[in-house]
Amino acid sequence: MSEDSQMIRARRRFLAATGATIAASTVVPVLAGAAERKAPRLSRSRDTEFDVIVIGAGFAGLTAARDCAKRGMKVLALEARTRIGGRTFVSHYHDHQIELGGTWVHWAQPYVWTEINRYGLSLTETPGASPNLFAWRTDDRLKTADGQSAFAMLTEAMNKFCDVDGQLGRTVFPRAPNPLLNFHTVRKYDQITLNDRLKQINLRRDLSDLLAPQYTINVHRDPGTGSFVEQLHWWARGDFDVALLFDRCGHYKIAEGTTGLAQAIRNDGDFELKTGTPVKSVVQYNGKLTVGADQGAYTAGAVICAIPVNTLKNIRFEPGLGPVKLAASQAGVTGTGNKCYVHIKQKIGVWMGTAPHPYPITLAFTEQERDDGTLIVCFDAAGTLDVNDQAGVEAALRGLLPGAEVVSVISYPWTADPYSQGTWAFYRPGQLTRNWSGLREPEGNIYFASSDSAMLWRGFIDGAIESGVRTATEVFNNMSKRA
Ligand SMILES: Cc1cc2nc3c(=O)[nH]c(=O)nc-3n(C[C@H](O)[C@H](O)[C@H](O)COP(=O)(O)OP(=O)(O)OC[C@H]3O[C@@H](n4cnc5c(N)ncnc54)[C@H](O)[C@@H]3O)c2cc1C
């Protein structure tokens, strides 16, 4: 059976389940390509009435909209920015494609890998993930080692850090996609910060300064604000191996760019998309929802709110947003640092440098070896690196790479942008055990999808897609039952 006839059948099944009818003219013939496919319209009386409205067209929203549409629902996606992709954003530096936001993916990330295969996309690599030369700041000095020796020392230190049970922490998350399975143990480690944990183990200063940047970058803020249990969850996603974890988080990129994947999902989804349309309000009355924007009001039987946790507080919900979601949004998840690309004149090979908090560059590594120098990707967890001050960036970089001469700096202000208000999700102490379940719960007919509350790769593109897939299924099942 062709994909189109499957889609028509799915739409008929959905209509039958919801008791709605389909006009004869809406049965589309089987078409050759996705580009020619037109949405068969349901018998909704007005253009502003939908089965489902999705707020936000990042990976969570795009996936949810596509999957709802494939199940026969009439879907509208409203996106505040004038582009899709959310916290992913492809740009170029001369001939080189750079990802200003979410970048690295891996085949151990099941949802994004499925989508990469579905649309026939391919991978490319960032060389600095496996550096030949490693430099790190300790005690206000710079130490260097070859990449293999540094990763061996790092392995020793990270094993000690995460080994809370004599089994490298395996008993905390025996099934990583179900993070609360071992609730009492998880709660114990959710009460302490990463700094608290470091104090519990006795590491030589140079080793603790080698270790700390690796988890500080995950928090993307002061490690004193991040829950130790989140690090244990990342650790479980890396199969309890620091080199594997790094490989899964910082090595492979989508050759066609994250935009290539976002566009493929959008093109495959038979839904209406309005960009440049920030949603201001969501009013729920008698089981019906009205979504308000300056451009107009739209109604639906269900809403999927696929915006970052940090921004939930900015939409007026009526009745008000539940207390758990509101509290989590007001506190915010931790990621608020910077990511920037720095072009230097020197050819430094495949290099990595790190420094403990609060040094303005936490982690940096070679993104591209160029004829005219090296392009380095830099992360600042402290949020103190002024990416508009080239001299300041050069001074910070020289602490890791003496003599570096900066040609240019490229970045995007994710934390200042009102539609993200931060970078990626890493939870504060207590947020996993107190907020995570509540963040995922529907409120009436409003459903919530976000990488920020995903089950497995929370804070990653994979988690966004996971949440979009799950929420679309939940909406379909519940709307079918309601009918
Ligand atoms: C600098 C940086 C580096 C990262 N690195 C990686 C990485 O290497 N690998 C990885 O997997 N992940 C990485 N991430 C994380 C990853 O990009 C995100 O977790 C993921 O893309 C989030 O997807 P999402 O759909 O949940 O949210 P978003 O992508 O934030 O999408 C939400 C959408 O909602 C829209 N929106 C917000 N408010 C409104 C409103 N009121 N009305 C309408 N629309 C609204 C936003 O404009 C946005 O398009 C990184 C993120 C950043 C910022």
XYZ file of C-alpha atoms and ligand atoms in Angstrom:
536
model
C 0.000 0.000 0.000
C 1.367 3.447 -0.883
C 2.091 6.037 1.791
C -0.754 8.219 0.462
C -3.397 5.552 0.704
C -2.105 4.732 4.176
C -2.523 8.395 5.052
C -6.098 8.487 3.731
C -6.932 5.331 5.657
C -5.414 6.824 8.781
C -7.483 9.975 8.322
C -10.644 7.890 7.819
C -9.837 5.843 10.933
C -9.351 9.027 12.919
C -12.592 10.522 11.618
C -14.483 7.315 12.356
C -13.063 7.287 15.866
C -13.973 10.914 16.498
C -17.376 10.690 14.824
C -16.475 13.448 12.334
C -17.267 13.095 8.656
C -15.145 13.483 5.551
C -16.481 15.207 2.477
C -16.252 13.173 -0.742
C -14.084 15.848 -2.317
C -11.486 15.490 0.421
C -10.493 11.970 -0.631
C -7.273 12.670 -2.471
C -6.019 10.396 -5.210
C -2.694 8.658 -4.671
C -0.041 11.164 -5.682
C 3.489 10.577 -6.810
C 5.514 12.816 -4.474
C 5.199 14.401 -1.078
C 5.582 17.857 -2.630
C 2.387 17.415 -4.697
C 0.352 16.162 -1.768
C -2.370 18.532 -0.574
C -4.053 18.294 2.809
C -7.457 16.667 2.507
C -9.603 19.049 4.526
C -11.920 17.743 7.197
C -15.473 19.025 7.380
C -14.490 21.792 9.782
C -16.592 24.814 9.033
C -13.832 27.429 9.204
C -10.204 27.862 8.290
C -9.444 28.758 11.890
C -10.752 25.443 13.303
C -8.407 22.515 13.723
C -8.233 19.150 15.413
C -4.858 19.986 16.921
C -2.833 23.162 17.261
C 0.885 22.748 17.879
C 2.679 25.693 19.492
C 6.365 25.817 18.493
C 8.109 24.380 15.423
C 11.322 23.060 16.938
C 11.969 19.322 16.605
C 9.344 18.432 19.242
C 6.626 20.505 17.583
C 7.500 19.521 14.001
C 7.486 15.819 14.863
C 4.216 16.080 16.796
C 2.565 18.043 13.948
C 3.767 15.574 11.319
C 2.630 12.527 13.278
C -0.784 14.007 14.112
C -1.279 14.887 10.437
C -0.268 11.371 9.393
C -3.006 10.058 11.671
C -5.581 12.054 9.783
C -5.929 15.071 12.041
C -6.220 18.606 10.738
C -3.201 20.351 12.255
C -1.979 23.932 12.558
C 1.537 24.702 13.828
C 2.193 28.215 15.139
C 5.835 29.303 15.386
C 6.982 32.583 16.951
C 10.194 32.940 14.955
C 10.341 33.423 11.198
C 12.078 30.059 10.806
C 11.586 26.481 11.974
C 14.096 24.418 13.965
C 13.953 26.187 17.349
C 17.191 25.743 19.272
C 18.937 24.432 16.167
C 20.085 26.910 13.544
C 22.460 26.354 10.645
C 24.759 29.110 9.432
C 27.962 29.278 7.390
C 31.441 30.571 8.050
C 32.964 31.068 4.610
C 32.806 27.603 3.019
C 32.045 25.765 6.268
C 28.589 24.883 7.596
C 28.272 25.658 11.297
C 25.534 24.787 13.749
C 24.863 27.682 16.096
C 22.597 25.602 18.341
C 22.002 21.838 18.647
C 24.656 20.074 16.603
C 25.821 16.549 17.376
C 23.758 13.390 16.988
C 24.535 9.689 17.292
C 23.128 6.312 16.333
C 22.768 5.573 20.056
C 20.083 8.266 20.044
C 17.194 6.199 18.715
C 14.693 8.863 17.691
C 16.963 11.208 15.776
C 18.742 8.265 14.170
C 15.391 6.920 12.936
C 14.617 10.290 11.341
C 18.071 10.586 9.773
C 17.494 7.215 8.111
C 13.886 7.908 7.214
C 14.898 10.932 5.139
C 18.124 9.476 3.734
C 20.428 11.995 5.447
C 24.083 11.379 6.258
C 26.746 12.163 8.870
C 29.860 14.271 8.981
C 32.384 14.633 11.830
C 33.889 17.204 14.160
C 37.551 16.144 14.464
C 38.224 17.686 17.904
C 36.019 15.102 19.621
C 39.022 12.747 19.461
C 41.892 15.188 20.055
C 45.567 14.442 19.557
C 46.516 17.186 21.962
C 44.761 18.062 25.215
C 45.285 21.156 27.408
C 43.601 21.961 30.701
C 43.859 24.673 33.305
C 44.629 23.655 36.851
C 45.698 25.843 39.734
C 46.033 28.815 37.353
C 48.500 26.929 35.169
C 48.124 25.115 31.874
C 48.829 21.388 31.677
C 49.057 19.436 28.450
C 48.949 15.771 27.514
C 48.345 13.722 24.404
C 44.647 13.009 23.816
C 44.821 9.336 24.796
C 46.574 9.966 28.118
C 44.172 12.789 28.980
C 41.131 10.613 28.273
C 42.644 7.805 30.369
C 43.013 10.197 33.338
C 39.551 11.573 32.698
C 38.109 8.068 32.687
C 39.682 7.360 36.070
C 38.310 10.609 37.516
C 34.800 10.306 36.029
C 34.507 6.668 37.114
C 35.249 7.722 40.670
C 32.815 10.637 40.441
C 29.901 8.503 39.211
C 30.645 5.303 41.128
C 28.086 5.681 43.913
C 27.332 1.958 44.255
C 30.493 0.037 43.423
C 28.928 -0.632 40.005
C 29.818 2.680 38.329
C 26.354 4.037 39.134
C 24.510 1.383 37.127
C 21.958 0.750 39.879
C 20.664 4.343 39.818
C 19.295 4.144 36.283
C 18.987 0.449 35.440
C 16.634 1.449 32.588
C 17.711 4.883 31.404
C 14.491 5.702 29.459
C 12.555 5.261 32.699
C 14.442 7.691 34.956
C 12.212 7.314 38.018
C 12.208 3.504 38.055
C 14.497 3.473 41.086
C 12.786 6.472 42.668
C 14.272 6.413 46.181
C 17.855 6.095 44.958
C 17.310 8.733 42.293
C 15.836 11.112 44.881
C 18.876 10.664 47.118
C 21.246 11.885 44.398
C 18.787 14.514 43.189
C 19.268 16.372 46.458
C 22.922 17.193 45.931
C 24.727 19.372 43.404
C 27.708 18.464 41.272
C 29.924 20.527 43.583
C 28.622 18.577 46.597
C 29.557 15.325 44.902
C 33.054 16.535 44.038
C 33.643 17.248 47.729
C 32.664 13.651 48.577
C 35.495 12.116 46.564
C 39.133 12.723 47.123
C 40.712 13.713 43.847
C 44.106 15.253 43.233
C 43.703 18.901 42.206
C 44.922 18.389 38.635
C 42.478 15.474 38.217
C 39.510 17.316 39.670
C 40.291 20.274 37.380
C 40.405 17.873 34.433
C 37.101 16.291 35.483
C 35.004 19.322 36.472
C 34.738 20.978 33.012
C 33.283 17.736 31.602
C 30.187 17.877 33.807
C 30.138 21.695 33.988
C 29.593 21.808 30.233
C 26.579 19.505 30.630
C 25.022 21.931 33.152
C 26.067 24.868 30.920
C 26.103 27.014 34.052
C 27.723 27.035 37.488
C 27.967 23.321 38.472
C 26.715 24.349 41.913
C 23.275 24.796 40.282
C 23.094 21.349 38.617
C 21.739 18.148 40.155
C 24.249 15.314 40.529
C 21.559 12.849 39.465
C 21.326 14.509 36.042
C 25.004 13.776 35.518
C 24.330 10.139 36.472
C 21.556 10.071 33.885
C 23.869 11.466 31.155
C 26.419 8.892 32.303
C 23.869 6.075 31.826
C 23.158 7.408 28.297
C 26.879 6.993 27.596
C 26.838 3.394 28.843
C 28.942 4.411 31.890
C 31.976 5.344 29.809
C 33.268 8.903 29.493
C 34.783 8.478 26.022
C 31.574 6.863 24.729
C 29.492 9.654 26.252
C 31.672 12.298 24.633
C 31.434 10.486 21.302
C 27.626 10.453 21.551
C 27.426 14.134 22.455
C 30.151 15.843 20.448
C 31.345 13.968 17.398
C 28.835 13.374 14.581
C 26.781 16.015 12.798
C 24.062 15.801 10.170
C 25.816 16.534 6.863
C 22.715 18.250 5.491
C 22.530 20.299 8.706
C 19.878 20.248 11.409
C 17.867 22.491 9.080
C 17.936 19.688 6.505
C 16.321 17.350 9.017
C 13.817 19.933 10.290
C 12.773 20.748 6.707
C 12.427 17.051 5.823
C 10.055 16.505 8.762
C 8.086 19.617 7.837
C 7.820 18.596 4.148
C 6.603 15.150 5.153
C 3.897 16.550 7.423
C 0.596 17.507 5.858
C -0.075 20.375 8.255
C -0.495 24.125 8.053
C 2.424 26.159 9.410
C 2.352 29.837 10.354
C 5.758 31.297 11.250
C 6.264 34.741 12.796
C 3.239 34.030 14.992
C 4.032 34.167 18.725
C 1.236 32.630 20.765
C 0.084 34.864 23.598
C -2.782 32.911 25.178
C -4.402 29.492 25.405
C -7.947 29.439 26.740
C -9.628 26.161 27.563
C -13.409 26.154 27.917
C -15.881 23.277 27.689
C -13.254 20.961 26.210
C -12.484 23.406 23.381
C -9.299 25.432 23.084
C -8.759 28.908 21.706
C -5.192 29.879 20.913
C -4.567 33.618 20.643
C -1.849 35.437 18.724
C -1.641 39.015 17.422
C -2.409 37.588 13.975
C -5.716 36.022 15.078
C -7.395 33.338 17.155
C -7.585 29.652 16.261
C -9.625 26.876 17.850
C -8.975 23.175 18.284
C -9.924 20.087 20.252
C -6.367 19.715 21.532
C -3.225 21.813 21.830
C 0.336 20.498 21.903
C 2.524 23.047 23.606
C 6.036 22.347 22.281
C 7.937 25.345 23.607
C 10.928 25.379 25.987
C 10.152 24.940 29.707
C 11.798 28.311 30.391
C 9.246 30.088 28.169
C 6.022 28.434 29.416
C 5.536 31.250 31.924
C 5.182 33.778 29.084
C 1.942 32.381 27.646
C -1.329 33.248 29.405
C -3.125 29.974 30.101
C -6.756 30.044 31.194
C -7.279 28.250 33.524
C -3.750 28.927 34.750
C -0.818 26.637 34.144
C -0.473 23.937 36.842
C 1.836 24.799 39.766
C 4.579 22.283 38.859
C 4.995 23.603 35.324
C 4.835 27.195 36.476
C 7.435 26.653 39.213
C 9.771 24.801 36.815
C 9.419 27.554 34.219
C 10.034 30.312 36.738
C 13.123 28.576 38.188
C 14.270 27.610 34.666
C 16.437 24.677 33.678
C 20.135 25.407 34.010
C 21.559 25.871 30.485
C 22.319 29.576 30.034
C 25.921 29.696 28.832
C 27.388 30.549 25.423
C 28.513 28.584 22.412
C 30.651 30.278 19.791
C 32.933 29.496 16.906
C 36.330 31.173 16.977
C 38.564 31.400 13.927
C 42.237 31.708 14.894
C 45.231 32.295 12.603
C 47.250 29.396 14.014
C 47.042 25.840 12.725
C 46.761 23.852 15.945
C 45.681 20.452 14.624
C 43.108 18.340 16.409
C 43.075 19.924 19.827
C 40.889 20.154 22.924
C 41.149 22.548 25.872
C 39.174 22.766 29.125
C 39.072 24.855 32.295
C 37.071 24.556 35.510
C 34.292 27.006 36.416
C 34.259 30.035 36.457
C 36.882 30.378 33.699
C 35.094 32.006 30.708
C 35.837 29.097 28.369
C 34.891 25.718 29.864
C 35.474 23.554 26.799
C 36.902 24.207 23.341
C 37.905 21.910 20.504
C 38.827 21.875 16.842
C 35.810 22.142 14.567
C 37.704 22.578 11.273
C 41.344 22.573 10.227
C 41.525 25.359 7.622
C 44.072 26.619 5.103
C 43.964 29.958 6.932
C 44.103 28.695 10.514
C 41.704 26.722 12.710
C 38.035 27.037 13.528
C 37.422 26.169 17.184
C 34.069 25.603 18.855
C 34.011 27.110 22.368
C 31.540 26.707 25.228
C 31.269 29.060 28.163
C 29.279 27.725 31.110
C 29.745 30.764 33.329
C 27.907 32.992 30.827
C 30.649 35.624 31.230
C 32.293 35.381 27.811
C 31.292 38.469 25.823
C 31.192 37.053 22.313
C 30.999 40.581 20.862
C 34.338 41.477 22.437
C 36.952 39.851 20.195
C 39.854 40.966 22.404
C 38.143 39.453 25.468
C 37.572 36.155 23.661
C 41.222 36.162 22.551
C 42.418 36.761 26.129
C 40.277 33.884 27.427
C 41.408 31.568 24.653
C 45.076 32.392 25.288
C 44.644 30.891 28.760
C 44.151 27.570 26.980
C 46.090 28.216 23.783
C 48.957 30.639 24.423
C 49.572 32.970 21.473
C 46.198 32.391 19.786
C 45.216 35.256 17.466
C 41.499 35.566 16.866
C 40.245 36.443 13.384
C 36.512 36.308 14.127
C 33.873 35.040 16.534
C 30.430 33.740 15.506
C 27.625 33.039 17.942
C 23.872 33.247 18.613
C 22.353 34.724 21.804
C 20.152 31.793 22.894
C 19.702 33.019 26.443
C 18.678 36.559 25.430
C 16.248 35.241 22.805
C 12.746 35.366 24.381
C 11.718 32.175 22.548
C 14.423 30.006 24.119
C 15.687 31.890 27.230
C 18.528 29.405 27.502
C 20.370 26.624 25.731
C 19.745 22.967 26.596
C 17.997 21.427 29.588
C 19.915 20.149 32.572
C 17.967 19.984 35.822
C 18.563 21.710 39.130
C 18.497 19.660 42.347
C 14.996 18.302 42.910
C 13.682 19.043 39.409
C 13.876 15.447 38.178
C 12.032 13.929 41.138
C 9.668 16.845 41.790
C 8.974 18.427 38.385
C 9.725 16.007 35.567
C 6.494 13.951 35.705
C 4.389 17.085 36.181
C 6.039 18.776 33.191
C 4.875 15.899 30.995
C 1.286 15.685 32.231
C -1.523 17.067 30.060
C -3.704 19.798 31.534
C -7.198 19.119 30.213
C -6.729 18.959 26.455
C -3.385 20.739 26.480
C -0.440 18.374 25.997
C 3.222 19.195 26.521
C 6.136 18.113 24.336
C 9.718 19.256 24.746
C 13.234 17.979 24.773
C 13.376 19.638 28.191
C 11.146 16.916 29.683
C 12.082 13.927 27.510
C 12.615 10.472 28.995
C 16.043 9.497 27.658
C 18.082 12.159 25.808
C 16.577 15.070 27.709
C 18.226 18.287 26.528
C 19.047 16.862 23.081
C 17.502 16.858 19.600
C 16.752 13.175 20.141
C 14.720 14.004 23.252
C 12.722 16.607 21.316
C 11.784 14.044 18.661
C 11.013 11.414 21.324
C 8.609 13.826 23.014
C 6.950 14.794 19.723
C 6.354 11.153 18.775
C 5.002 10.295 22.234
C 2.702 13.311 22.460
C 1.182 12.796 19.023
C 0.312 9.220 20.013
C -1.168 10.386 23.317
C -3.297 13.036 21.600
C -4.550 10.598 18.973
C -5.434 7.957 21.558
C -7.196 10.389 23.873
C -9.095 12.206 21.126
C -10.225 8.875 19.694
C -11.468 7.809 23.151
C -13.231 11.122 23.695
C -15.326 10.764 20.569
C 23.955 26.179 21.820
C 23.226 24.854 21.844
C 23.930 23.693 21.620
C 23.271 22.455 21.651
N 23.953 21.308 21.323
C 23.267 20.155 21.125
C 23.889 19.048 20.511
O 25.048 19.097 20.125
N 23.145 17.921 20.306
C 21.830 17.846 20.662
O 21.198 16.810 20.429
N 21.215 18.905 21.237
C 21.884 20.057 21.456
N 21.259 21.150 21.949
C 19.886 21.012 22.472
C 18.834 20.869 21.378
O 19.091 21.778 20.348
C 17.467 21.145 22.007
O 17.294 20.370 23.173
C 16.326 20.804 21.068
O 16.562 21.285 19.763
C 15.054 21.409 21.633
O 13.957 21.085 20.792
P 12.475 21.451 21.236
O 11.620 21.252 20.055
O 12.123 20.757 22.499
O 12.530 23.010 21.631
P 12.931 24.242 20.691
O 13.900 23.834 19.670
O 13.323 25.351 21.590
O 11.572 24.593 19.936
C 10.566 25.331 20.560
C 9.949 26.271 19.541
O 8.906 27.007 20.176
C 8.927 28.331 19.677
N 8.228 29.194 20.627
C 8.598 29.594 21.862
N 7.640 30.363 22.404
C 6.636 30.444 21.506
C 5.369 31.091 21.476
N 4.937 31.841 22.500
N 4.602 30.964 20.387
C 4.998 30.212 19.322
N 6.197 29.592 19.284
C 7.002 29.701 20.370
C 10.408 28.647 19.543
O 10.627 29.721 18.671
C 10.952 27.312 19.027
O 10.966 27.272 17.618
C 21.884 22.404 21.935
C 21.177 23.583 22.144
C 21.843 24.802 22.101
C 21.050 26.067 22.274
